[in-house]
């Protein structure tokens, strides 16, 4: 996850020798594996040793100090261990109060951030959200969503009226020298909904190719087979590349199909983009497959 | 315009002493004057001498060489003069062929890029486009629009079927160390349509304030009074700040009101944005006024 990778980056930049054990096929499992591989490459280039598809079995601890991490494949000497075990809502108090819980035991709220019990409101990393692409409840623990929910809850508690419609699953992170972003649904989420999809993955540049400091950017776009409805997108790239995911996030809010997106009037000048923005190049490629 | 300002930048960076004469109140009249003032400040900081609200009257030319530029207020010694006089479609050939012209004498085409005469197609800086916000024909001479139109014309000429729905008036440029972008309608365009609007202009940072290299970004958003429909936006800022205009452009394609935009699930992590993206901060401010 984000925190584990960001810690690996921080420590390797401080000059420590860092190993990362990940039981999944690829790091950053909020991306599809083909995009996660780009993050692995950036970590390895920065000097992090990766052990993927390897399970943590335990620790060799002597006199209260860790000496090694034991996986199903090897023993890795270590002076310090950091566990990135994911995020779960701390909803025990709500459960004890009889407030209904939902996805991953997050607190159920309506679109005004009101729980099932009058005068009790909830917002942030404890609550269930609504996914505007899958149209199903989901759990997301991110500052942007929490902050928006807090604003809505505050307005309502203060006697106003505001609603929080939901989120599209946007997230961004910087891992070593690459930005990593995703929005909407990734391949395995689409599959679990029983939808069929097509995708394209393209490589382009953040600026006109001839312009100084043009950086690599890889964009993946996923769309529903037949209808062409945009389902999600992922970006890995240097510079501010990953922030371009916001165009895909906005398109998801709009419910756009890739047919409409191909003509999005995105900005172009050589210091900012190729003539066809990398996001639109990916959209054009996926359009050929629907 | 863009070309004049980009030339001024290029020459001052080469070490030349550069003066810029502009008859309008402010440079970059595709932005509202309050945003254009930020571009003026960047030009002056780079060493360009600006003469605004000043009209070119003529040149002092001796033995075939220019010696000075004469304005209605002064005489500016000069060894070289560059004229940035705007862009007009070169549609004389089409007019002679009897093809109807439209806005600013640009060639009229339907949404398949077909002129009024069978088997004659047109695309690019010569043709009239359709503005998806004003819902009226307009003339735009930009590479992105031309390229999209060329693709549509090519598909149709080749026997396929494609349409170009129009554009929202997005443009971006780098002037000295600031990026400058606009999309949709600016204040004077809204007024000329007889619409009433509210606007907000906010200052924020491109990254979390505590994160290294957080840069200044100013975002202006314009929305229709009453309905809250997004009408346009302008961004001036350092780093890649201006490219964020693409979120506003995509929202214009979607026909979003600022009420819906306030919950856009845009990406946040400290290296990329404050928790509330600057675009959303501007949207929140304008929402209070509609």
XYZ file of C-alpha atoms in Angstrom:
580
model
C 0.000 0.000 0.000
C 0.861 3.674 -0.126
C 2.245 3.990 3.397
C 4.589 0.990 3.105
C 5.985 2.197 -0.213
C 6.354 5.779 0.989
C 8.257 4.532 4.069
C 10.532 2.394 1.853
C 11.265 5.488 -0.239
C 11.902 7.707 2.779
C 14.303 5.229 4.377
C 16.274 4.402 1.233
C 16.721 8.134 0.607
C 18.120 8.404 4.161
C 20.790 5.906 3.132
C 19.352 2.814 4.826
C 19.429 -0.597 3.176
C 15.754 -1.380 2.588
C 14.005 -4.631 1.677
C 10.293 -4.816 0.931
C 8.287 -8.020 1.282
C 4.958 -8.142 -0.578
C 2.777 -11.229 -0.752
C 0.900 -10.089 -3.862
C 2.223 -10.493 -7.410
C 3.102 -6.832 -7.613
C 3.465 -3.819 -5.312
C 0.732 -1.159 -5.144
C -2.218 -3.473 -5.614
C -4.580 -0.545 -6.074
C -3.130 -0.487 -9.600
C -3.349 -3.288 -12.159
C -0.199 -5.438 -12.050
C 1.139 -4.117 -15.382
C 1.108 -0.567 -13.965
C 2.352 -1.700 -10.536
C 5.421 -3.134 -12.297
C 6.425 0.435 -13.204
C 6.349 1.320 -9.510
C 8.498 -1.727 -8.723
C 11.025 -0.566 -11.305
C 11.194 2.895 -9.688
C 11.709 1.346 -6.232
C 14.469 -0.939 -7.507
C 16.153 1.935 -9.313
C 16.158 3.871 -6.028
C 17.896 0.924 -4.340
C 15.019 -0.923 -2.605
C 15.302 -4.732 -2.732
C 11.901 -6.224 -3.575
C 10.603 -9.677 -2.629
C 7.245 -10.130 -4.320
C 4.937 -13.164 -4.040
C 6.475 -13.851 -0.670
C 4.610 -14.234 2.622
C 5.736 -12.961 5.978
C 6.052 -15.927 8.389
C 7.517 -14.249 11.447
C 10.493 -12.502 12.985
C 13.717 -13.617 14.562
C 13.675 -11.616 17.808
C 16.514 -11.818 20.348
C 16.586 -9.974 23.694
C 13.680 -7.819 22.551
C 15.393 -6.763 19.340
C 14.493 -7.960 15.852
C 17.338 -9.675 14.038
C 15.621 -10.916 10.879
C 12.376 -11.131 8.942
C 11.331 -14.663 8.035
C 9.336 -15.215 4.850
C 8.180 -18.443 3.209
C 11.282 -18.283 1.005
C 14.141 -16.740 2.977
C 15.413 -14.997 6.073
C 16.252 -11.308 5.654
C 18.573 -9.755 8.285
C 17.007 -6.601 9.731
C 17.598 -3.982 12.435
C 14.190 -2.397 12.063
C 10.858 -3.637 10.709
C 7.904 -1.514 9.586
C 4.587 -3.238 8.979
C 2.224 -1.777 6.390
C -0.868 -3.896 6.985
C -3.602 -1.819 5.389
C -6.349 0.327 6.876
C -9.507 -0.695 8.729
C -12.189 1.551 10.218
C -12.099 1.802 14.004
C -15.855 1.468 14.397
C -16.032 -0.517 17.654
C -17.621 2.367 19.585
C -20.298 2.825 16.938
C -21.020 -0.905 16.908
C -21.398 -0.936 20.697
C -23.854 1.957 20.393
C -25.976 -0.120 18.035
C -25.167 1.865 14.890
C -25.338 -0.333 11.787
C -22.047 -1.035 10.019
C -21.483 -1.742 6.325
C -18.559 -2.516 4.018
C -15.473 -3.636 5.966
C -17.323 -2.716 9.170
C -17.356 0.974 8.276
C -20.228 2.997 9.732
C -23.310 3.209 7.509
C -24.396 6.781 6.785
C -26.886 8.378 4.405
C -25.829 11.041 1.915
C -26.086 13.712 4.639
C -23.514 11.737 6.715
C -26.204 10.776 9.214
C -26.019 7.367 10.924
C -29.060 5.212 11.548
C -29.436 6.797 15.013
C -30.879 10.284 15.249
C -28.439 13.091 16.053
C -25.402 10.882 15.469
C -23.363 11.841 12.459
C -20.179 10.354 11.121
C -17.541 11.277 8.526
C -14.046 10.270 7.483
C -12.021 7.075 7.708
C -14.702 5.402 9.866
C -17.569 5.564 7.398
C -18.764 3.706 4.367
C -18.817 5.678 1.097
C -20.686 5.253 -2.165
C -18.757 4.439 -5.344
C -20.133 6.484 -8.234
C -18.794 4.072 -10.878
C -19.695 0.686 -9.395
C -22.852 2.246 -7.868
C -22.168 0.230 -4.719
C -21.055 1.063 -1.176
C -17.293 0.893 -0.637
C -14.731 1.787 1.954
C -12.084 4.419 1.245
C -9.698 5.947 3.812
C -8.368 9.061 2.091
C -8.019 12.654 3.235
C -9.904 14.188 0.327
C -13.030 12.111 0.850
C -12.861 12.527 4.639
C -12.508 16.290 4.303
C -15.471 16.596 1.918
C -17.591 14.397 4.182
C -16.618 16.471 7.208
C -17.763 19.635 5.457
C -21.125 18.049 4.581
C -21.622 16.662 8.103
C -20.721 20.072 9.579
C -23.214 21.931 7.396
C -25.969 19.488 8.334
C -25.156 19.471 12.052
C -25.260 23.264 11.920
C -28.808 23.159 10.583
C -28.037 23.513 6.869
C -28.574 21.010 4.112
C -25.751 19.379 2.198
C -25.241 15.981 0.633
C -22.179 13.952 -0.261
C -22.892 12.005 -3.443
C -19.877 9.673 -3.233
C -16.460 9.221 -4.742
C -14.878 7.617 -7.794
C -11.872 6.035 -6.084
C -9.188 8.567 -6.995
C -5.811 8.258 -5.281
C -2.321 9.549 -5.976
C 1.105 8.991 -4.470
C 4.741 9.738 -5.182
C 7.010 6.703 -4.983
C 10.681 7.614 -5.469
C 10.806 9.654 -8.659
C 7.485 8.553 -10.126
C 3.976 9.778 -9.503
C 1.350 7.049 -9.330
C -2.373 7.667 -9.643
C -5.577 5.766 -10.161
C -9.268 6.542 -10.421
C -12.446 4.546 -10.943
C -12.253 0.771 -11.019
C -9.166 -1.328 -11.635
C -9.312 -4.553 -13.672
C -9.989 -6.915 -10.757
C -12.764 -4.654 -9.404
C -14.436 -4.578 -12.833
C -14.212 -8.358 -13.045
C -15.714 -8.810 -9.587
C -18.727 -6.748 -10.721
C -19.216 -9.144 -13.627
C -18.624 -6.431 -16.231
C -16.528 -6.955 -19.333
C -14.022 -4.344 -20.348
C -11.354 -3.334 -22.802
C -8.239 -1.399 -21.922
C -5.328 0.396 -23.503
C -1.965 1.272 -22.052
C 0.102 3.887 -23.844
C 3.457 5.535 -23.333
C 3.885 9.193 -24.102
C 5.618 12.302 -22.810
C 4.504 15.011 -20.391
C 5.646 17.714 -22.842
C 6.247 17.961 -26.569
C 9.003 15.424 -27.278
C 11.444 18.111 -28.429
C 10.888 20.331 -25.381
C 13.464 20.204 -22.553
C 12.603 17.947 -19.603
C 9.858 16.021 -21.381
C 9.213 13.116 -18.989
C 7.856 9.620 -19.495
C 4.189 9.043 -18.743
C 2.236 5.781 -18.994
C -1.542 5.981 -19.097
C -3.947 3.047 -18.856
C -7.644 3.514 -19.555
C -10.369 0.911 -18.951
C -13.801 1.113 -20.587
C -16.874 -1.095 -20.654
C -17.069 -3.364 -23.702
C -19.849 -2.385 -26.065
C -21.056 0.765 -24.314
C -17.636 2.414 -24.137
C -18.414 3.837 -20.693
C -15.234 4.918 -18.948
C -14.613 2.657 -15.950
C -11.210 3.722 -14.709
C -7.724 4.924 -15.396
C -4.208 4.693 -14.028
C -1.173 6.883 -14.602
C 2.490 6.389 -13.725
C 4.985 9.056 -14.659
C 7.610 11.553 -13.633
C 7.194 15.256 -13.003
C 3.574 16.147 -12.276
C 2.369 13.467 -14.712
C 0.126 11.572 -12.310
C -2.000 14.645 -11.479
C -3.532 14.304 -14.950
C -5.663 11.537 -13.455
C -8.040 14.357 -12.429
C -9.285 14.598 -16.025
C -10.265 10.928 -15.873
C -11.836 11.423 -12.425
C -13.927 14.341 -13.712
C -14.950 12.273 -16.753
C -16.056 9.463 -14.409
C -18.239 11.924 -12.471
C -19.772 12.929 -15.807
C -20.421 9.315 -16.779
C -18.624 9.876 -20.080
C -18.043 7.215 -22.672
C -14.680 7.148 -24.427
C -16.519 8.202 -27.599
C -17.231 11.603 -26.033
C -13.848 11.879 -24.340
C -11.832 11.695 -27.537
C -12.855 15.284 -28.294
C -12.206 16.743 -24.833
C -10.730 20.190 -25.398
C -7.665 19.699 -23.192
C -4.913 22.276 -23.114
C -1.849 22.032 -25.323
C 1.367 23.972 -25.587
C 4.820 22.380 -25.921
C 5.875 23.012 -22.268
C 2.758 21.229 -20.979
C 1.752 18.429 -23.298
C 2.056 16.802 -26.716
C -0.642 18.024 -29.154
C -2.755 15.042 -28.162
C -2.691 14.890 -24.394
C -1.463 11.446 -23.191
C -4.879 10.863 -21.587
C -6.549 11.376 -24.982
C -4.027 9.123 -26.738
C -5.025 6.334 -24.336
C -8.710 7.109 -24.896
C -8.254 6.904 -28.672
C -6.585 3.525 -28.374
C -9.318 2.075 -26.182
C -11.963 3.512 -28.509
C -10.656 1.224 -31.261
C -11.409 -1.837 -29.115
C -14.932 -1.268 -27.801
C -1.540 37.467 -27.749
C 0.391 34.282 -27.126
C 2.921 34.688 -29.922
C 3.872 38.255 -29.016
C 4.356 37.369 -25.364
C 6.294 34.196 -26.157
C 8.596 36.198 -28.455
C 9.129 38.824 -25.723
C 10.099 36.031 -23.324
C 12.425 34.344 -25.812
C 14.251 37.578 -26.623
C 14.620 38.806 -23.046
C 16.041 35.397 -22.101
C 18.585 35.846 -24.934
C 19.744 39.016 -23.190
C 18.022 41.578 -25.455
C 16.382 44.691 -24.059
C 12.692 44.174 -24.825
C 9.755 46.590 -24.773
C 6.191 45.472 -25.364
C 3.491 47.859 -26.575
C -0.118 46.731 -25.970
C -3.114 48.890 -26.739
C -5.457 47.007 -24.400
C -5.651 47.614 -20.646
C -3.726 44.466 -19.948
C -1.607 41.879 -21.810
C -3.064 38.477 -22.758
C -6.582 39.638 -23.460
C -7.834 36.057 -23.663
C -7.750 36.270 -19.860
C -9.748 38.672 -17.701
C -7.678 41.754 -16.857
C -7.204 40.751 -13.199
C -5.564 37.495 -14.320
C -3.656 39.169 -17.168
C -2.058 41.427 -14.545
C -0.301 38.358 -13.147
C 1.210 37.726 -16.580
C 2.350 41.359 -16.761
C 4.056 40.948 -13.393
C 5.914 37.856 -14.653
C 7.040 39.689 -17.807
C 8.262 42.669 -15.789
C 10.073 40.413 -13.357
C 11.847 38.804 -16.316
C 12.967 42.267 -17.475
C 10.427 43.160 -20.192
C 9.361 46.832 -20.203
C 5.578 47.055 -20.676
C 3.616 49.927 -22.208
C -0.060 49.124 -21.789
C -3.000 51.236 -23.029
C -0.725 52.602 -25.699
C -1.364 52.550 -29.449
C 1.194 51.953 -32.132
C 1.298 54.988 -34.460
C 4.201 54.116 -36.728
C 7.915 53.551 -37.053
C 10.916 55.794 -37.475
C 12.662 54.126 -40.420
C 15.938 55.441 -41.843
C 17.756 53.948 -44.831
C 15.551 50.869 -44.632
C 16.329 50.235 -40.981
C 13.927 50.804 -38.094
C 15.241 53.264 -35.498
C 12.228 53.670 -33.213
C 8.639 52.626 -32.522
C 6.247 55.564 -32.250
C 3.208 55.205 -29.980
C 0.557 57.745 -29.013
C 2.565 58.479 -25.883
C 6.264 58.112 -26.670
C 9.034 57.098 -29.021
C 10.859 53.873 -28.111
C 14.314 53.377 -29.700
C 14.492 49.969 -31.420
C 16.824 47.886 -33.585
C 14.232 45.228 -34.305
C 10.432 45.194 -34.264
C 8.169 42.139 -34.094
C 4.473 42.601 -34.782
C 1.984 40.279 -33.057
C -1.219 41.285 -34.796
C -3.480 38.313 -34.114
C -4.668 35.474 -36.321
C -7.151 35.503 -39.182
C -8.236 32.602 -41.376
C -6.774 32.646 -44.873
C -10.039 31.727 -46.553
C -9.740 33.745 -49.782
C -9.519 30.625 -51.974
C -12.625 29.144 -50.385
C -14.502 32.416 -50.813
C -13.560 32.562 -54.502
C -14.839 29.006 -54.884
C -18.204 30.099 -53.538
C -17.920 28.302 -50.207
C -19.866 30.120 -47.471
C -17.802 31.745 -44.732
C -18.820 32.361 -41.116
C -17.312 33.925 -37.990
C -14.315 36.117 -38.820
C -14.522 34.843 -42.395
C -13.630 31.305 -41.370
C -14.973 28.540 -43.602
C -18.366 27.173 -42.559
C -18.382 23.406 -42.041
C -20.858 20.926 -40.584
C -19.896 18.612 -37.726
C -18.318 16.182 -40.218
C -15.997 19.025 -41.387
C -17.826 19.191 -44.724
C -18.208 22.569 -46.445
C -21.373 23.645 -48.209
C -19.995 22.243 -51.490
C -20.018 18.497 -51.992
C -16.669 16.727 -51.752
C -14.933 19.766 -50.285
C -13.860 19.336 -46.700
C -12.015 21.717 -44.465
C -10.279 21.552 -41.078
C -7.897 23.594 -38.955
C -7.103 27.288 -38.645
C -9.270 28.127 -41.683
C -12.577 26.856 -40.352
C -15.293 28.015 -38.029
C -15.799 25.931 -34.884
C -18.705 25.508 -32.502
C -18.377 26.708 -28.912
C -19.895 24.139 -26.558
C -20.436 26.691 -23.753
C -21.855 29.679 -25.656
C -23.580 27.272 -28.075
C -22.567 29.588 -30.912
C -20.093 29.401 -33.791
C -16.665 30.836 -33.011
C -13.220 31.005 -34.507
C -10.264 29.353 -32.779
C -6.783 28.875 -34.280
C -5.166 26.271 -32.032
C -3.277 23.073 -32.763
C -5.430 20.835 -30.590
C -8.682 21.777 -32.281
C -7.085 21.672 -35.749
C -5.655 18.233 -35.087
C -8.970 16.813 -33.853
C -10.783 18.321 -36.836
C -8.201 16.882 -39.214
C -8.748 13.412 -37.784
C -12.535 13.737 -38.213
C -12.227 15.097 -41.774
C -9.792 12.296 -42.628
C -12.113 9.558 -41.331
C -15.024 11.021 -43.297
C -13.046 11.543 -46.507
C -11.913 7.929 -46.194
C -15.521 6.765 -46.165
C -16.006 6.447 -42.407
C -18.256 8.439 -40.149
C -16.968 10.799 -37.469
C -18.188 14.072 -36.032
C -16.470 16.939 -34.263
C -18.841 18.346 -31.654
C -16.910 21.550 -30.970
C -14.565 23.009 -28.403
C -14.752 24.854 -25.088
C -12.063 27.457 -25.756
C -9.173 25.897 -23.843
C -5.711 27.410 -24.297
C -2.455 27.316 -22.376
C 0.882 29.082 -22.643
C 4.079 29.534 -20.684
C 5.132 33.164 -20.263
C 8.491 33.496 -18.500
C 8.175 31.425 -15.341
C 4.384 31.266 -15.173
C 1.940 28.988 -16.874
C -1.214 30.677 -18.116
C -4.391 28.832 -19.062
C -8.009 29.541 -19.795
C -11.083 27.565 -20.781
C -14.718 28.356 -21.489
C -15.840 31.967 -21.593
C -14.033 34.932 -20.074
C -15.950 37.797 -18.413
C -16.317 39.969 -21.518
C -17.531 37.005 -23.598
C -20.161 36.172 -20.967
C -21.307 39.797 -20.910
C -21.576 39.923 -24.692
C -23.911 36.912 -24.544
C -26.148 38.822 -22.128
C -25.614 36.310 -19.324
C -25.015 37.319 -15.721
C -22.290 35.625 -13.764
C -20.452 35.423 -10.479
C -16.765 34.690 -10.117
C -14.158 33.869 -7.537
C -10.416 34.244 -7.686
C -8.348 32.353 -5.138
C -4.679 31.951 -4.358
C -3.366 28.599 -3.277
C -0.359 26.334 -3.701
C 0.402 23.555 -6.189
C 1.452 21.254 -3.324
C 0.788 20.995 0.386
C 2.116 24.254 1.838
C 4.754 22.466 3.927
C 6.055 20.378 1.014
C 9.260 21.532 -0.762
C 8.757 23.530 -3.953
C 5.096 24.338 -3.361
C 4.381 26.995 -5.996
C 1.861 29.799 -6.190
C -1.295 29.171 -8.205
C -4.177 31.580 -8.828
C -7.469 30.129 -10.027
C -10.469 32.102 -11.254
C -13.807 30.399 -11.851
C -16.855 31.975 -13.507
C -20.365 30.550 -13.136
C -23.823 31.614 -14.255
C -25.793 33.496 -11.601
C -28.711 31.507 -10.289
C -28.138 28.248 -12.146
C -24.523 27.843 -11.047
C -23.548 26.444 -14.453
C -19.788 26.583 -14.936
C -18.979 29.114 -17.668
C -15.199 29.322 -17.584
C -11.967 29.293 -15.682
C -8.502 30.758 -15.777
C -5.297 29.668 -14.055
C -1.943 31.412 -13.660
C 0.817 29.688 -11.747
C 4.292 28.266 -11.651
C 5.358 24.676 -12.153
C 2.750 22.679 -14.026
C -0.045 24.663 -12.333
C -1.809 25.823 -15.473
C -2.369 22.295 -16.799
C -5.021 21.884 -14.091
C -7.299 23.864 -16.400
C -8.096 20.483 -18.002
C -10.349 19.627 -15.052
C -12.382 22.771 -15.751
C -12.413 21.989 -19.489
C -13.724 18.473 -18.829
C -16.349 19.895 -16.443
C -17.446 22.313 -19.203
C -17.874 19.395 -21.615
C -20.041 17.731 -18.951
C -22.147 20.881 -18.479
C -21.507 20.727 -14.739
C -22.791 23.270 -12.258
C -20.450 24.335 -9.484
C -22.808 22.555 -7.061
C -21.770 19.220 -8.579
C -18.123 20.177 -8.983
C -17.502 20.825 -5.309
C -17.474 17.060 -4.734
C -15.240 16.105 -7.659
C -12.992 13.322 -6.427
C -9.706 14.929 -7.474
C -6.398 13.436 -6.433
C -4.552 14.532 -3.323
C -1.169 13.774 -1.856
C 1.226 16.391 -0.453
C 3.618 16.367 -3.473
C 0.726 17.078 -5.864
C -1.889 19.257 -4.203
C -3.336 20.680 -0.997
C -6.137 18.486 0.438
C -8.653 20.656 -1.392
C -7.339 21.044 -4.915
C -6.981 24.764 -5.835
C -9.630 24.274 -8.541
C -12.079 23.033 -5.907
C -11.222 25.882 -3.530
C -12.205 28.322 -6.291
C -15.376 26.334 -6.989
C -16.341 26.459 -3.297
C -15.893 30.200 -3.215
C -18.020 30.789 -6.302
C -20.674 28.426 -4.928
C -21.239 30.854 -2.045
C -22.168 33.606 -4.499
C -24.613 31.988 -6.914
